[in-house]
Amino acid sequence: MAKSSSQLKDEILKRRSQPKEPAAPVTDESDLARLRKSQPRFRGLEAGHRACQGCGEALAARLVTEAAGPDVILTNATGCLEVFTTPWPQSAWRLPWIHSLFENSAAIASGVEAALKAQGRATKVIAMGGDGGTFDIGFQALSGMLERQHNVLYVCYDNEAYMNTGIQRSGSTPHAAMTTTSPPGKERMGKRHLKKDLLSIIAAHHIPYAASASVAYPADIRRKVRRAVSITGPTFLLIHSPCPLGWGFDSERTIELARLAVQTGLFPLVELERGEITGVMPIRKPRPVADYLKIQNRFRHLFVEDPRALKEREHLQALADHNIDQYGLAGEGADPLDADGADTVRRGGLVD
Amino acid sequence: MKLLTRGAFALPGTSLDFKTGTWRNQMPVHKHWGAPCHYVCPAGEDAQAYIGKLQEGHPQAAWEVLVAVNPMPATTGRVCPHPCEQACNRGKMDEPIAIHLIERYLGDEAIKNNWAYPVEGKAKGEPIAVVGAGPAGISAAYHLRRRGYRVTMFDALPEAGGLLRSAIPITRLPREVLDAELARILALGIEFKPRQALGRDLRLDDLLADYQFVFLGVGAGKSRHWSVDGAVPSEMHEGLGLLKEWIAVGKVPIPKSVVIHGGGNTAVDLARVMKRAGTAEVHVITASGLPGPDADPKDVLNVVPREFEQAVEEGVVFHPYRTIQRLLMRGSKMVGIEMVRLKKIKAASGRTQRVAFEGTETVLHVDMVVPAIGEVIDPTGFESLVGGADYFKADPWGRIETHDRVLVGGDARGDRGTVTAAIGDGRIAAGVIDSALAKAEMPAVKRRDFIPYETLNPNYFEPAARAKEPTLPIGRRTDTEEIEGGLTTAQIGQEAARCFSCGNCMACDNCWTLCPDNAVVKTRDRATDGSHYVFDYEFCKGCGLCAKECPCGYIGMTDDA
Ligand SMILES: Cc1cc2nc3c(=O)[nH]c(=O)nc-3n(C[C@H](O)[C@H](O)[C@H](O)COP(=O)(O)OP(=O)(O)OC[C@H]3O[C@@H](n4cnc5c(N)ncnc54)[C@H](O)[C@@H]3O)c2cc1C
Ligand SMILES: Cc1ncc(C[n+]2csc(CCOP(=O)(O)OP(=O)(O)O)c2C)c(N)n1
Ligand code: SF4
Ligand code: SF4
Ligand code: SF4
Ligand SMILES: [Mg+2]
């Protein structure tokens, strides 16, 4: 039964007044409900959320909150993440979380941060939004937040379109991709314009730290999140988060696609400090962009007998090559932290 | 405190009330596939399993996994042609794991540190006789002893070891290693009675009266008849005899030039021995092809590939796809042979045949020809068991149709031919005997399906060069010193780390890290095997991502029940 807001409010207050019970070790391995509570990692985003199968954004948010730890307050722009995590009266978050509007995640975060500051509290604020909420409609709020030097980490989950309202193109949608508002046809081969170079705009704000990351490299995400939250001041993270539904691929391929985006050069993983590039994930052996494009429906129209299709494929290849040149992504031999080495596993898991 | 009155609240983590598992139509399941190395090992070793223990940093536990199947790893690590390495999935990415060097290392460490074989209690079960103390007999005796039986092992010769002792050159298998390994096995409480030949000193009926079962691992000791169109040289030496003599008394004939006819270990070992002893020209004529990337594995010289390479290095000349067509004699003196090209091809009947090609004859001037074309059993005194055949006829478990308490394994079967095959036969026969006497389950002769490379996710592994064993340079090779060395502990660690853990969980945490739905939970904080990951099907949506990203192929998707 759905509870009313005031009932829930009472429950929260009651809970807060009760002493915490100490966690008893779980001995029954079939008691998954209790095991879940004793996992050796912080759970910021819990199961039961309503994301699609294989959702890259859900995974990215899980990884970000895990790495940031419990002393965090989240703000969230409207979008898939907001909707699938908080079907009222439930919430998948295990952190204080607030949603107001599509365009104002950064503004809310600025306010929360200012209030915490006034109280003398060091709790970290993380603002979150999709690419629509960040590249487009929430951009002025974000720019203001950066300019005012709020102590906030802004995380953009980049699934390259307005997914929650049915796959409309955004400033982040890559060139030539099909969306419901950039359909391929007689006039165009998918989106006419280019993916907005948001990182360069962020760089112009001269903030202490900004980076791009990808769900294909969880250890890299963890490192970047920890770095960002350890800095007092505005920081920014752009995480490439494939969307099986919106891009049109099998849900099992989320990581494969994310990895290919990096290995082709289409989604460069870089770090910026005060606007200057201070680190990149090198690409050991660049893969042709076709390997990435041909397994997604949103680029299906580029694989037909049509001279325009060939031209757009070549255009995307040239954009990838340009990224590789521009950011100096070409690796010099094998590097354990390059796009081939950074996901290497070993028996017993990561000890970090 | 003033509370906000607008907006909605939700308690943390309450989404757990909603079971997203109902969305699923496919479900992930753990599936332990066989690894290719395991699938092809004639002894039945699971290299994945013991390399896994090494990766965990437990060499002794690794050795225990290994000797639960093969009691002689120091020996087989040196002499086995290691089909496991040909099959190894890692070979599809860069180079196969040096499994034989890991096996050898574990065997040597066990001897050095006197690790105790995982054999418990005293032998007190029914008495079993093992005839022949070659690898087949030793393996049968060991596995019977492990299962608690009282074993008596007989051999015609004064010492145990079979061909390992009598024929395999010391340069490949130092006798200290063989002696140490055998002594440790016999010391487990296996009664060994040397100089007792079945058919001469022992009668089958007597054995069957005194013992519940008899295992025959008598090998194939009699040279196969050889002639070229009925002709043989006046002074005939056959290959295995020469090798055995060399090992026993250190002498071989030293002609100016020799041709050895055969395509197995005897031919290649003898060729190297004769070359080193001073024979200027040593030729090997074989109907098979030579090992190499293009070779058809079904028609290739039947030796360890690096053995062939070393023979070439040492100056032995190979003539593949050839046979001897004529002996060239001047009076009774041998002056050469005529050889001809041939190839195994499918005839109209559908059977493969070796066909010689007219017009490809060539002459080799040699003083001596040595046949090394294989051996058959010597059934003197127990002819009733074989009925005039060259080898025993047995089912895959080693059972003989006519005698229900007699089993056979190893070279005596005719279709084996390696030390590890003999060891595998001994283990299976012990299981058959145990199943008859103690109602234990019949041993499996068919292995789990093995996982193809395509089912792994190689993105998670880094290229890394295979460790290379130290090898004596040609000029320093002698008759007594082992040519190949082993790896250091550090090298073994690196080599083990290259293993993909094909088909078995390596506890890499990938599924736990990558599930967008938090539907993979751990039952323990850390572990190095996969025993501690559980799918929470209440929440798993069946996206298949964990299966796709499992490096080892340990997760499969099946239709949801
Ligand atoms: C020169 C040479 C090199 C080889 N190199 C390799 C190699 O590198 N790798 C490899 O895997 N394989 C190699 N082989 C093959 C391998 O040695 C055999 O496949 C293996 O030894 C077979 O084991 P077994 O126990 O069946 O028989 P054997 O090793 O032949 O042992 C049979 C034992 O039974 C005894 N025996 C025989 N008859 C009787 C009887 N009537 N009563 C009592 N005892 C009896 C014999 O004395 C002997 O001890 C080589 C063989 C030769 C000849
Ligand atoms: C001012 C305003 N305009 C439009 C909407 C409708 N709307 C809700 S979510 C959304 C798209 C979100 O896209 P994005 O930010 O990329 O997040 P995603 O859903 O892709 O994760 C839109 C257009 C809104 N909520 N508010
Ligand atoms: S990689 Fe390891 S498990 Fe796989 S076949 Fe090779 S040795 Fe066996
Ligand atoms: S990744 Fe998670 S949700 Fe997807 S199939 Fe595996 S356990 Fe289920
Ligand atoms: S992903 Fe890693 S931890 Fe999970 S089942 Fe596969 S090997 Fe084991
Ligand atoms: Mg979006």
mmCIF file of C-alpha atoms and ligand atoms in Angstrom, chain A residues 345, chain B residues 30 501 504-512 520 529-530 532-533 535 546 549-555, ligand 5:
data_model
loop_
_atom_site.group_PDB
_atom_site.id
_atom_site.type_symbol
_atom_site.label_atom_id
_atom_site.label_comp_id
_atom_site.label_asym_id
_atom_site.label_seq_id
_atom_site.Cartn_x
_atom_site.Cartn_y
_atom_site.Cartn_z
ATOM 1 C CA VAL A 345 41.191 -8.710 -14.285
ATOM 2 C CA HIS B 30 26.930 -20.477 -13.381
ATOM 3 C CA SER B 501 40.771 -20.006 -16.103
ATOM 4 C CA ASN B 504 35.722 -21.744 -14.308
ATOM 5 C CA CYS B 505 35.217 -18.687 -12.143
ATOM 6 C CA MET B 506 38.362 -16.827 -11.140
ATOM 7 C CA ALA B 507 36.572 -14.551 -8.686
ATOM 8 C CA CYS B 508 37.490 -11.488 -10.714
ATOM 9 C CA ASP B 509 34.425 -9.588 -9.409
ATOM 10 C CA ASN B 510 33.353 -8.533 -12.907
ATOM 11 C CA CYS B 511 29.769 -9.764 -12.581
ATOM 12 C CA TRP B 512 29.519 -8.232 -9.139
ATOM 13 C CA VAL B 520 24.952 -10.365 -8.033
ATOM 14 C CA ASP B 529 37.407 -19.209 -6.388
ATOM 15 C CA GLY B 530 33.856 -18.604 -7.539
ATOM 16 C CA HIS B 532 30.885 -16.997 -3.211
ATOM 17 C CA TYR B 533 28.849 -15.258 -5.929
ATOM 18 C CA PHE B 535 22.486 -14.385 -8.353
ATOM 19 C CA CYS B 546 27.282 -10.450 -16.628
ATOM 20 C CA GLU B 549 31.499 -9.810 -19.547
ATOM 21 C CA CYS B 550 32.559 -12.867 -17.570
ATOM 22 C CA PRO B 551 36.138 -13.346 -18.752
ATOM 23 C CA CYS B 552 36.025 -17.090 -18.129
ATOM 24 C CA GLY B 553 32.715 -18.051 -19.740
ATOM 25 C CA TYR B 554 31.495 -19.216 -16.355
ATOM 26 C CA ILE B 555 28.085 -17.537 -16.733
HETATM 27 S S1 SF4 C 5 32.629 -12.449 -13.980
HETATM 28 FE FE1 SF4 C 5 34.426 -13.057 -12.765
HETATM 29 S S2 SF4 C 5 33.591 -13.316 -10.708
HETATM 30 FE FE2 SF4 C 5 31.839 -13.326 -12.115
HETATM 31 S S3 SF4 C 5 31.496 -15.503 -12.599
HETATM 32 FE FE3 SF4 C 5 32.856 -14.678 -14.175
HETATM 33 S S4 SF4 C 5 34.937 -15.139 -13.415
HETATM 34 FE FE4 SF4 C 5 33.536 -15.324 -11.706
#
